[in-house]
């Protein structure tokens, strides 16, 4: 769990934030709150916090000064600002501090949810260290452009922030390229790209939550703009080859603003095709043979059905579906061997992307042999067998994790270290598994979320101490892992039905 601290001089705002969001669903827990910046800063000196949500206008110390002070103790702290006023100066100052978002009161729950999702994704990312090295304008730029290309920001808000950030995307067309770094420092590469493209006013460079570098270019002309964009991406690939080799995926040219999201999706998907075409430095999604053919309406595969079978881990039905679909494909009038092979390769890419979405980690080795077998298949039977073999490996990978002892190891670790700071991030690093996927596995095997289990376990240990010792409530709270006594009271009453003090008086 990542730890959240809330600061606002209006108690009903704090209470509302506790209630309007199911924090555990985001992998977050509120560990404390305060009514002004000074009290918050004092609390933060002994309370580990990952995300600070603060009002701007408060007595004693305002939110911006609080962020500055808190960052001296914890430079990587994520900050989300609340305000009852749309003050440009406040927003500009917040941008300099590298805030995640500037939310106006009354708080829009959807916007807060979107901001929390993006913030947690950054914290989860395996490349978080490089993302945390730079603050200020680039971080707000990363956040704004990523939310824009994910369709998570309203047009009016985006225009306002683009103007503030000096982004010039006022052209009719959009092209997006995603650069996946094969080795080297993404922070240095970001600096290189910003320097290389500094004269391109309608180009914007940022990092997404996967740590990939994204170039979004607003283009005045479709044909000429696309040609220049592709030439520039090819030049970048050559320039970076020796020191920072990259794989470059390019989405289709689209119209602004409606097709920006699609271009980014296609650019990200293009990266998956480097397993099929490892000799390429750049892949343009619009030129992929698989894309041209498999998009035809007569293609018999309904991917949603495959995805459901994968999630259900139904190997027999999945194999039967593959055999039936490729048998149907053979019956398509005018079908060619190349068409069938391209369809099989496309299916492999979708298998890989689905497994990556579920497990939040790449398993390229699992698919390399399958791609080679499909490319080298000399008969329809060999082709279907190759697809079926990869499908079985995908299911086995998921089944293996469900039966994996890692959750049992995590449970033992919780029982031995429940008084310490525990989170999916730290345990994921300890057991070499992605925190998001660990949370999913834990929920499946334990029957409840990671946060729920820890809170229940800590409350049970607290009940024992309330009966057997003369320790004060705040001492017991600390001894079972709660830094903030108010939060301990809230969790205790949630699971026991009465307060710790009332429970102690009954025993």
Short mmCIF file of C-alpha atoms in Angstrom, two decimals:
data_model
loop_
_atom_site.label_atom_id
_atom_site.label_comp_id
_atom_site.label_asym_id
_atom_site.label_seq_id
_atom_site.Cartn_x
_atom_site.Cartn_y
_atom_site.Cartn_z
CA UNK A 1 0.00 0.00 0.00
CA UNK A 2 1.15 3.50 -0.76
CA UNK A 3 0.55 5.97 2.08
CA UNK A 4 -1.58 9.09 1.73
CA UNK A 5 -1.64 12.14 4.00
CA UNK A 6 -4.48 14.70 3.70
CA UNK A 7 -4.26 18.37 4.72
CA UNK A 8 -7.20 20.78 4.76
CA UNK A 9 -8.47 23.35 7.26
CA UNK A 10 -12.06 22.27 6.61
CA UNK A 11 -12.83 19.05 8.55
CA UNK A 12 -15.74 18.11 6.29
CA UNK A 13 -13.37 18.06 3.30
CA UNK A 14 -11.08 15.60 5.09
CA UNK A 15 -14.05 13.45 6.14
CA UNK A 16 -15.40 13.54 2.61
CA UNK A 17 -12.08 12.41 1.14
CA UNK A 18 -12.02 9.45 3.53
CA UNK A 19 -15.47 8.38 2.31
CA UNK A 20 -15.82 9.26 -1.40
CA UNK A 21 -12.89 7.09 -2.52
CA UNK A 22 -12.27 3.40 -1.87
CA UNK A 23 -8.58 3.99 -1.29
CA UNK A 24 -7.69 0.31 -1.05
CA UNK A 25 -8.89 -0.23 -4.62
CA UNK A 26 -6.11 2.10 -5.76
CA UNK A 27 -3.49 0.43 -3.56
CA UNK A 28 -3.59 3.41 -1.18
CA UNK A 29 -4.24 3.92 2.52
CA UNK A 30 -4.72 7.17 4.42
CA UNK A 31 -2.17 7.28 7.24
CA UNK A 32 -2.99 10.68 8.66
CA UNK A 33 -4.46 14.15 8.25
CA UNK A 34 -3.95 17.67 9.56
CA UNK A 35 -5.74 21.00 9.59
CA UNK A 36 -2.87 23.20 8.45
CA UNK A 37 0.51 22.97 6.81
CA UNK A 38 2.57 23.37 9.97
CA UNK A 39 0.88 20.46 11.77
CA UNK A 40 1.17 18.37 8.64
CA UNK A 41 4.90 19.09 8.27
CA UNK A 42 5.50 18.08 11.87
CA UNK A 43 3.55 14.83 11.36
CA UNK A 44 5.40 14.06 8.13
CA UNK A 45 8.73 14.10 9.98
CA UNK A 46 7.85 10.75 11.56
CA UNK A 47 5.18 9.43 9.18
CA UNK A 48 6.35 7.83 5.90
CA UNK A 49 4.14 9.19 3.10
CA UNK A 50 4.06 8.60 -0.66
CA UNK A 51 1.20 10.94 -1.67
CA UNK A 52 0.32 14.30 -0.14
CA UNK A 53 -3.14 15.76 -0.85
CA UNK A 54 -3.28 19.34 0.38
CA UNK A 55 -5.39 22.46 0.27
CA UNK A 56 -3.57 25.61 -0.83
CA UNK A 57 -5.12 28.31 1.35
CA UNK A 58 -4.74 27.39 5.05
CA UNK A 59 -3.78 29.18 8.27
CA UNK A 60 -0.23 29.04 9.72
CA UNK A 61 1.31 27.46 6.62
CA UNK A 62 -0.20 27.20 3.12
CA UNK A 63 -0.13 24.14 0.89
CA UNK A 64 2.67 25.30 -1.41
CA UNK A 65 5.03 25.98 1.50
CA UNK A 66 4.06 22.60 2.93
CA UNK A 67 5.02 20.85 -0.32
CA UNK A 68 8.38 22.63 -0.34
CA UNK A 69 9.06 21.64 3.26
CA UNK A 70 7.88 18.05 2.81
CA UNK A 71 10.04 17.62 -0.29
CA UNK A 72 13.12 18.50 1.78
CA UNK A 73 12.40 15.38 3.85
CA UNK A 74 11.10 13.19 1.01
CA UNK A 75 12.11 14.50 -2.47
CA UNK A 76 10.12 11.83 -4.32
CA UNK A 77 6.82 12.74 -2.60
CA UNK A 78 3.83 13.00 -4.98
CA UNK A 79 1.62 16.04 -4.35
CA UNK A 80 -1.99 16.72 -5.38
CA UNK A 81 -3.33 20.23 -4.72
CA UNK A 82 -6.90 21.19 -3.78
CA UNK A 83 -8.21 24.72 -4.07
CA UNK A 84 -11.44 26.62 -3.92
CA UNK A 85 -10.07 29.17 -6.38
CA UNK A 86 -8.89 28.90 -9.96
CA UNK A 87 -5.88 31.13 -9.33
CA UNK A 88 -3.39 31.21 -12.21
CA UNK A 89 -0.49 32.18 -9.92
CA UNK A 90 -1.21 29.24 -7.62
CA UNK A 91 -1.34 26.87 -10.58
CA UNK A 92 1.90 28.27 -11.99
CA UNK A 93 3.65 27.91 -8.64
CA UNK A 94 2.28 24.39 -8.25
CA UNK A 95 3.61 23.52 -11.69
CA UNK A 96 7.10 24.58 -10.60
CA UNK A 97 6.80 22.25 -7.62
CA UNK A 98 5.92 19.31 -9.85
CA UNK A 99 2.41 18.61 -8.56
CA UNK A 100 0.41 15.73 -10.00
CA UNK A 101 -2.77 17.77 -10.42
CA UNK A 102 -4.54 20.95 -9.33
CA UNK A 103 -8.14 20.08 -8.41
CA UNK A 104 -10.84 22.68 -7.83
CA UNK A 105 -13.41 22.36 -5.06
CA UNK A 106 -16.02 20.96 -5.00
CA UNK A 107 -13.90 17.98 -5.93
CA UNK A 108 -14.83 16.15 -9.12
CA UNK A 109 -14.67 12.47 -8.09
CA UNK A 110 -13.91 11.25 -11.62
CA UNK A 111 -10.99 13.66 -11.99
CA UNK A 112 -9.66 12.72 -8.55
CA UNK A 113 -9.96 9.01 -9.44
CA UNK A 114 -8.13 9.57 -12.71
CA UNK A 115 -5.37 11.51 -10.93
CA UNK A 116 -4.97 8.78 -8.30
CA UNK A 117 -4.79 6.09 -10.99
CA UNK A 118 -2.06 7.95 -12.85
CA UNK A 119 -0.16 8.70 -9.64
CA UNK A 120 -0.25 5.07 -8.46
CA UNK A 121 0.81 3.88 -11.92
CA UNK A 122 3.88 6.11 -11.65
CA UNK A 123 4.68 4.75 -8.20
CA UNK A 124 4.24 1.19 -9.47
CA UNK A 125 6.33 1.58 -12.60
CA UNK A 126 9.59 -0.35 -12.73
CA UNK A 127 11.18 2.78 -14.07
CA UNK A 128 9.91 5.00 -11.25
CA UNK A 129 13.43 5.89 -10.13
CA UNK A 130 14.13 7.75 -13.35
CA UNK A 131 10.72 9.37 -13.27
CA UNK A 132 11.38 10.68 -9.77
CA UNK A 133 14.66 12.35 -10.69
CA UNK A 134 13.03 15.31 -12.48
CA UNK A 135 10.47 17.67 -11.07
CA UNK A 136 8.82 20.86 -12.18
CA UNK A 137 7.62 21.44 -15.68
CA UNK A 138 8.53 18.04 -17.16
CA UNK A 139 6.57 16.11 -14.51
CA UNK A 140 3.42 18.16 -15.03
CA UNK A 141 3.99 17.81 -18.78
CA UNK A 142 4.29 14.00 -18.42
CA UNK A 143 1.08 13.86 -16.40
CA UNK A 144 -0.90 16.16 -18.70
CA UNK A 145 0.13 14.59 -22.00
CA UNK A 146 -0.27 11.03 -20.73
CA UNK A 147 -3.80 11.72 -19.47
CA UNK A 148 -4.60 13.44 -22.80
CA UNK A 149 -3.44 10.45 -24.87
CA UNK A 150 -5.32 8.09 -22.55
CA UNK A 151 -8.53 10.13 -22.96
CA UNK A 152 -8.58 11.00 -19.25
CA UNK A 153 -8.59 14.81 -19.41
CA UNK A 154 -11.34 17.19 -20.49
CA UNK A 155 -10.61 19.28 -23.64
CA UNK A 156 -10.97 22.59 -21.80
CA UNK A 157 -8.57 21.54 -19.05
CA UNK A 158 -6.07 20.24 -21.59
CA UNK A 159 -6.11 23.48 -23.57
CA UNK A 160 -5.52 25.46 -20.38
CA UNK A 161 -2.62 23.28 -19.30
CA UNK A 162 -1.11 23.11 -22.79
CA UNK A 163 -1.03 26.90 -22.87
CA UNK A 164 0.55 27.03 -19.41
CA UNK A 165 3.18 24.46 -20.43
CA UNK A 166 3.93 26.20 -23.71
CA UNK A 167 2.69 23.28 -25.82
CA UNK A 168 1.74 24.21 -29.36
CA UNK A 169 -0.53 21.47 -30.69
CA UNK A 170 -2.88 23.66 -32.70
CA UNK A 171 -2.68 21.83 -36.01
CA UNK A 172 -5.26 19.65 -37.77
CA UNK A 173 -3.36 16.33 -37.60
CA UNK A 174 -1.54 14.25 -34.98
CA UNK A 175 1.19 11.60 -35.15
CA UNK A 176 2.49 9.70 -32.13
CA UNK A 177 5.71 7.70 -31.80
CA UNK A 178 6.71 5.61 -28.78
CA UNK A 179 10.39 4.90 -28.17
CA UNK A 180 11.20 1.83 -26.06
CA UNK A 181 14.72 2.05 -24.66
CA UNK A 182 16.62 -1.25 -24.91
CA UNK A 183 19.48 -0.13 -22.69
CA UNK A 184 20.66 3.08 -21.10
CA UNK A 185 19.14 5.82 -18.96
CA UNK A 186 15.68 7.04 -19.99
CA UNK A 187 16.28 10.30 -18.12
CA UNK A 188 19.29 11.13 -20.27
CA UNK A 189 17.42 10.06 -23.39
CA UNK A 190 14.55 12.39 -22.48
CA UNK A 191 17.02 15.26 -22.21
CA UNK A 192 18.50 14.31 -25.59
CA UNK A 193 15.12 14.23 -27.28
CA UNK A 194 14.06 17.55 -25.77
CA UNK A 195 17.30 19.11 -26.99
CA UNK A 196 17.06 17.47 -30.43
CA UNK A 197 13.45 18.63 -30.94
CA UNK A 198 13.68 22.05 -29.26
CA UNK A 199 13.15 23.82 -32.59
CA UNK A 200 10.04 21.76 -33.38
CA UNK A 201 7.39 23.92 -31.73
CA UNK A 202 4.53 21.53 -32.49
CA UNK A 203 6.35 18.49 -31.04
CA UNK A 204 5.98 17.39 -27.41
CA UNK A 205 8.13 14.77 -25.64
CA UNK A 206 7.18 13.01 -22.41
CA UNK A 207 7.47 9.71 -20.51
CA UNK A 208 4.45 7.49 -19.99
CA UNK A 209 3.84 5.30 -16.94
CA UNK A 210 5.70 2.36 -18.56
CA UNK A 211 8.84 4.49 -18.81
CA UNK A 212 8.63 4.67 -22.61
CA UNK A 213 9.42 7.98 -24.32
CA UNK A 214 6.52 9.41 -26.32
CA UNK A 215 6.73 11.99 -29.12
CA UNK A 216 3.43 13.64 -30.04
CA UNK A 217 3.58 15.83 -33.13
CA UNK A 218 0.88 18.17 -34.39
CA UNK A 219 1.11 18.32 -38.17
CA UNK A 220 -0.21 20.96 -40.61
CA UNK A 221 -0.51 18.52 -43.55
CA UNK A 222 -1.41 14.83 -43.76
CA UNK A 223 0.87 13.51 -46.54
CA UNK A 224 3.80 15.89 -46.21
CA UNK A 225 3.56 15.90 -42.42
CA UNK A 226 3.63 12.11 -42.24
CA UNK A 227 6.63 11.92 -44.57
CA UNK A 228 8.62 14.42 -42.49
CA UNK A 229 7.62 12.73 -39.23
CA UNK A 230 8.70 9.27 -40.44
CA UNK A 231 11.99 10.64 -41.77
CA UNK A 232 12.71 12.33 -38.45
CA UNK A 233 11.93 9.17 -36.47
CA UNK A 234 14.24 7.17 -38.76
CA UNK A 235 16.99 9.74 -38.17
CA UNK A 236 16.50 9.53 -34.42
CA UNK A 237 16.73 5.75 -34.54
CA UNK A 238 20.07 5.95 -36.35
CA UNK A 239 21.44 8.67 -34.07
CA UNK A 240 20.55 6.71 -30.92
CA UNK A 241 21.63 3.29 -32.19
CA UNK A 242 25.06 3.12 -30.56
CA UNK A 243 24.52 4.73 -27.15
CA UNK A 244 20.76 4.45 -26.57
CA UNK A 245 19.32 1.82 -28.95
CA UNK A 246 15.56 2.16 -29.15
CA UNK A 247 12.62 0.40 -30.74
CA UNK A 248 10.27 2.96 -32.29
CA UNK A 249 6.58 2.26 -32.75
CA UNK A 250 4.54 4.72 -34.79
CA UNK A 251 0.78 5.14 -34.80
CA UNK A 252 -1.38 6.17 -37.74
CA UNK A 253 -1.75 9.83 -38.65
CA UNK A 254 -5.06 11.06 -37.25
CA UNK A 255 -7.15 14.17 -36.91
CA UNK A 256 -6.91 16.34 -33.84
CA UNK A 257 -8.30 16.09 -31.27
CA UNK A 258 -10.44 13.01 -31.82
CA UNK A 259 -7.80 10.54 -33.04
CA UNK A 260 -4.89 11.36 -30.72
CA UNK A 261 -5.79 8.48 -28.37
CA UNK A 262 -5.94 5.98 -31.25
CA UNK A 263 -2.54 7.04 -32.61
CA UNK A 264 -0.95 6.50 -29.18
CA UNK A 265 -2.64 3.09 -28.77
CA UNK A 266 -1.33 2.01 -32.17
CA UNK A 267 2.18 3.27 -31.43
CA UNK A 268 2.26 1.26 -28.20
CA UNK A 269 0.92 -1.81 -29.94
CA UNK A 270 3.56 -1.46 -32.68
CA UNK A 271 6.25 -2.15 -30.09
CA UNK A 272 4.88 -5.69 -29.65
CA UNK A 273 5.69 -6.44 -33.30
CA UNK A 274 9.44 -6.22 -32.75
CA UNK A 275 9.21 -9.85 -31.64
CA UNK A 276 7.97 -10.65 -35.13
CA UNK A 277 10.31 -8.27 -36.96
CA UNK A 278 13.41 -8.08 -34.71
CA UNK A 279 15.56 -6.80 -37.58
CA UNK A 280 13.55 -3.56 -37.80
CA UNK A 281 14.44 -0.37 -35.95
CA UNK A 282 11.09 1.30 -36.63
CA UNK A 283 7.59 -0.13 -37.11
CA UNK A 284 4.76 1.93 -38.58
CA UNK A 285 1.46 0.42 -37.45
CA UNK A 286 -0.37 1.57 -40.57
CA UNK A 287 2.06 -0.42 -42.77
CA UNK A 288 1.86 -3.70 -40.88
CA UNK A 289 0.65 -6.45 -43.22
CA UNK A 290 -1.26 -8.02 -40.33
CA UNK A 291 -3.01 -4.77 -39.63
CA UNK A 292 -4.08 -4.35 -43.28
CA UNK A 293 -5.45 -7.88 -43.61
CA UNK A 294 -6.74 -8.81 -40.19
CA UNK A 295 -8.89 -5.71 -39.96
CA UNK A 296 -11.05 -7.08 -42.78
CA UNK A 297 -14.59 -7.79 -41.62
CA UNK A 298 -14.54 -11.42 -42.83
CA UNK A 299 -11.73 -12.33 -40.42
CA UNK A 300 -13.41 -14.95 -38.21
CA UNK A 301 -11.59 -14.39 -34.90
CA UNK A 302 -13.52 -12.55 -32.19
CA UNK A 303 -10.75 -11.54 -29.80
CA UNK A 304 -13.07 -10.85 -26.86
CA UNK A 305 -13.94 -14.56 -26.80
CA UNK A 306 -10.26 -15.49 -26.68
CA UNK A 307 -9.61 -13.02 -23.86
CA UNK A 308 -12.45 -14.51 -21.79
CA UNK A 309 -11.07 -18.03 -22.23
CA UNK A 310 -7.59 -16.86 -21.20
CA UNK A 311 -8.93 -15.15 -18.08
CA UNK A 312 -10.92 -18.30 -17.27
CA UNK A 313 -7.75 -20.39 -17.84
CA UNK A 314 -9.84 -22.75 -19.97
CA UNK A 315 -7.14 -24.45 -22.03
CA UNK A 316 -9.36 -27.06 -23.69
CA UNK A 317 -11.91 -24.53 -24.93
CA UNK A 318 -9.16 -22.17 -26.08
CA UNK A 319 -7.48 -24.90 -28.14
CA UNK A 320 -10.84 -25.90 -29.62
CA UNK A 321 -11.57 -22.28 -30.53
CA UNK A 322 -8.18 -21.90 -32.25
CA UNK A 323 -8.72 -25.06 -34.30
CA UNK A 324 -12.25 -24.02 -35.31
CA UNK A 325 -11.33 -20.44 -36.23
CA UNK A 326 -8.40 -21.44 -38.41
CA UNK A 327 -10.49 -24.15 -40.06
CA UNK A 328 -13.09 -21.48 -40.85
CA UNK A 329 -10.33 -19.22 -42.14
CA UNK A 330 -9.27 -21.83 -44.67
CA UNK A 331 -12.78 -21.72 -46.11
CA UNK A 332 -12.63 -17.96 -46.85
CA UNK A 333 -12.75 -17.48 -50.63
CA UNK A 334 -9.36 -16.42 -52.00
CA UNK A 335 -7.53 -16.92 -48.71
CA UNK A 336 -3.74 -17.16 -49.08
CA UNK A 337 -1.10 -18.87 -46.91
CA UNK A 338 0.36 -15.45 -46.17
CA UNK A 339 -3.02 -14.27 -44.88
CA UNK A 340 -3.29 -17.24 -42.50
CA UNK A 341 0.27 -16.77 -41.28
CA UNK A 342 -0.32 -13.05 -40.65
CA UNK A 343 -3.47 -13.91 -38.72
CA UNK A 344 -1.49 -16.35 -36.57
CA UNK A 345 1.21 -13.75 -35.87
CA UNK A 346 -1.44 -11.20 -34.93
CA UNK A 347 -2.97 -13.72 -32.53
CA UNK A 348 0.45 -14.21 -30.90
CA UNK A 349 0.81 -10.46 -30.40
CA UNK A 350 -2.60 -10.32 -28.74
CA UNK A 351 -1.74 -13.28 -26.51
CA UNK A 352 1.42 -11.47 -25.43
CA UNK A 353 -0.35 -8.17 -24.79
CA UNK A 354 -3.11 -9.86 -22.76
CA UNK A 355 -0.64 -11.75 -20.59
CA UNK A 356 1.33 -8.55 -20.05
CA UNK A 357 -1.85 -6.69 -19.06
CA UNK A 358 -2.71 -9.39 -16.50
CA UNK A 359 0.76 -9.95 -15.02
CA UNK A 360 2.23 -6.46 -15.57
CA UNK A 361 5.49 -7.96 -16.74
CA UNK A 362 6.93 -8.96 -20.10
CA UNK A 363 7.50 -12.65 -20.84
CA UNK A 364 9.05 -12.32 -24.28
CA UNK A 365 10.94 -15.62 -24.05
CA UNK A 366 7.63 -17.45 -23.77
CA UNK A 367 6.63 -16.19 -27.22
CA UNK A 368 9.90 -16.13 -29.22
CA UNK A 369 9.84 -19.83 -30.08
CA UNK A 370 6.17 -19.57 -31.05
CA UNK A 371 6.85 -16.70 -33.45
CA UNK A 372 9.70 -18.66 -35.04
CA UNK A 373 7.53 -21.78 -35.43
CA UNK A 374 4.75 -19.77 -37.08
CA UNK A 375 7.14 -18.06 -39.51
CA UNK A 376 8.74 -21.40 -40.41
CA UNK A 377 5.57 -23.54 -40.50
CA UNK A 378 5.38 -25.52 -43.73
CA UNK A 379 1.80 -26.75 -43.29
CA UNK A 380 -1.53 -25.69 -41.85
CA UNK A 381 -1.20 -28.39 -39.15
CA UNK A 382 2.19 -27.09 -38.00
CA UNK A 383 0.81 -23.55 -37.87
CA UNK A 384 -2.17 -24.47 -35.68
CA UNK A 385 0.04 -26.61 -33.43
CA UNK A 386 2.39 -23.64 -32.93
CA UNK A 387 -0.50 -21.37 -31.97
CA UNK A 388 -1.90 -24.01 -29.63
CA UNK A 389 1.48 -24.50 -27.98
CA UNK A 390 1.76 -20.78 -27.17
CA UNK A 391 -1.86 -20.69 -25.95
CA UNK A 392 -1.08 -23.56 -23.55
CA UNK A 393 2.00 -21.74 -22.26
CA UNK A 394 -0.05 -18.61 -21.60
CA UNK A 395 -2.61 -20.57 -19.59
CA UNK A 396 0.10 -22.49 -17.73
CA UNK A 397 1.83 -19.23 -16.83
CA UNK A 398 -1.36 -17.95 -15.24
CA UNK A 399 -2.24 -21.25 -13.53
CA UNK A 400 1.30 -21.54 -12.16
CA UNK A 401 1.00 -18.14 -10.53
CA UNK A 402 -2.36 -18.97 -8.95
CA UNK A 403 -0.73 -22.03 -7.36
CA UNK A 404 2.52 -20.21 -6.63
CA UNK A 405 3.77 -20.27 -3.04
CA UNK A 406 4.63 -16.57 -3.21
CA UNK A 407 1.35 -15.53 -1.53
CA UNK A 408 1.98 -17.97 1.30
CA UNK A 409 5.46 -16.49 1.73
CA UNK A 410 3.92 -13.01 1.83
CA UNK A 411 1.44 -14.13 4.48
CA UNK A 412 4.27 -15.48 6.64
CA UNK A 413 6.17 -12.24 6.16
CA UNK A 414 3.12 -10.20 7.26
CA UNK A 415 2.71 -12.35 10.37
CA UNK A 416 6.37 -11.83 11.30
CA UNK A 417 6.65 -8.14 10.38
CA UNK A 418 3.16 -6.69 10.78
CA UNK A 419 4.45 -3.86 12.99
CA UNK A 420 6.71 -2.59 10.19
CA UNK A 421 5.86 -0.51 7.12
CA UNK A 422 4.39 -2.96 4.63
CA UNK A 423 3.28 -2.35 1.07
CA UNK A 424 2.79 -4.29 -2.15
CA UNK A 425 5.69 -2.30 -3.58
CA UNK A 426 8.21 -3.38 -0.92
CA UNK A 427 6.98 -6.98 -0.82
CA UNK A 428 6.89 -7.13 -4.62
CA UNK A 429 10.54 -6.05 -4.72
CA UNK A 430 11.41 -8.57 -1.98
CA UNK A 431 9.83 -11.48 -3.85
CA UNK A 432 10.66 -10.23 -7.37
CA UNK A 433 7.08 -9.83 -8.57
CA UNK A 434 5.26 -6.75 -9.86
CA UNK A 435 3.22 -5.09 -7.05
CA UNK A 436 0.01 -4.85 -9.11
CA UNK A 437 0.16 -8.53 -10.04
CA UNK A 438 1.07 -9.50 -6.45
CA UNK A 439 -2.04 -7.65 -5.28
CA UNK A 440 -4.18 -9.58 -7.76
CA UNK A 441 -2.68 -12.94 -6.71
CA UNK A 442 -3.10 -12.08 -3.05
CA UNK A 443 -6.76 -11.18 -3.53
CA UNK A 444 -7.44 -14.45 -5.38
CA UNK A 445 -5.78 -16.70 -2.80
CA UNK A 446 -6.56 -14.83 0.43
CA UNK A 447 -10.09 -13.90 -0.58
CA UNK A 448 -9.58 -10.25 0.40
CA UNK A 449 -7.35 -7.36 -0.56
CA UNK A 450 -3.84 -6.90 0.77
CA UNK A 451 -4.95 -3.86 2.80
CA UNK A 452 -7.97 -5.60 4.28
CA UNK A 453 -5.87 -8.57 5.39
CA UNK A 454 -3.18 -6.42 7.01
CA UNK A 455 -5.71 -4.24 8.80
CA UNK A 456 -7.61 -7.26 10.15
CA UNK A 457 -4.41 -8.95 11.27
CA UNK A 458 -3.12 -5.79 12.98
CA UNK A 459 -6.47 -5.25 14.72
CA UNK A 460 -6.41 -8.82 16.04
CA UNK A 461 -2.93 -8.28 17.47
CA UNK A 462 -4.11 -4.98 18.98
CA UNK A 463 -7.06 -6.73 20.66
CA UNK A 464 -4.64 -9.13 22.33
CA UNK A 465 -2.54 -6.28 23.69
CA UNK A 466 -5.58 -4.31 24.86
CA UNK A 467 -6.55 -7.28 27.03
CA UNK A 468 -3.12 -8.48 28.14
CA UNK A 469 -1.10 -5.26 28.66
CA UNK A 470 -1.36 -1.86 30.31
CA UNK A 471 -0.05 -0.02 27.25
CA UNK A 472 -1.89 3.11 26.16
CA UNK A 473 -3.94 2.98 22.97
CA UNK A 474 -1.50 5.10 20.95
CA UNK A 475 1.38 2.86 22.07
CA UNK A 476 -0.52 -0.24 20.97
CA UNK A 477 -1.35 1.43 17.66
CA UNK A 478 2.35 2.01 16.98
CA UNK A 479 3.30 -1.50 18.11
CA UNK A 480 1.00 -3.11 15.52
CA UNK A 481 2.03 -0.87 12.63
CA UNK A 482 -0.26 2.19 12.73
CA UNK A 483 1.57 5.50 12.69
CA UNK A 484 -1.58 7.59 13.00
CA UNK A 485 -3.78 6.91 16.04
CA UNK A 486 -6.90 8.33 14.39
CA UNK A 487 -6.55 5.88 11.51
CA UNK A 488 -6.07 3.02 14.00
CA UNK A 489 -9.33 4.01 15.76
CA UNK A 490 -11.12 4.05 12.39
CA UNK A 491 -9.86 0.59 11.38
CA UNK A 492 -10.48 -0.92 14.83
CA UNK A 493 -14.08 0.29 14.90
CA UNK A 494 -14.57 -0.89 11.32
CA UNK A 495 -13.62 -4.49 12.15
CA UNK A 496 -14.63 -4.76 15.83
CA UNK A 497 -17.65 -2.46 15.96
CA UNK A 498 -16.48 -0.45 18.99
CA UNK A 499 -13.47 1.76 19.74
CA UNK A 500 -10.21 0.42 21.26
CA UNK A 501 -10.99 2.28 24.50
CA UNK A 502 -14.44 0.71 24.72
CA UNK A 503 -13.00 -2.72 23.95
CA UNK A 504 -10.39 -2.36 26.71
CA UNK A 505 -13.01 -1.31 29.26
CA UNK A 506 -15.05 -4.45 28.51
CA UNK A 507 -12.09 -6.71 29.31
#
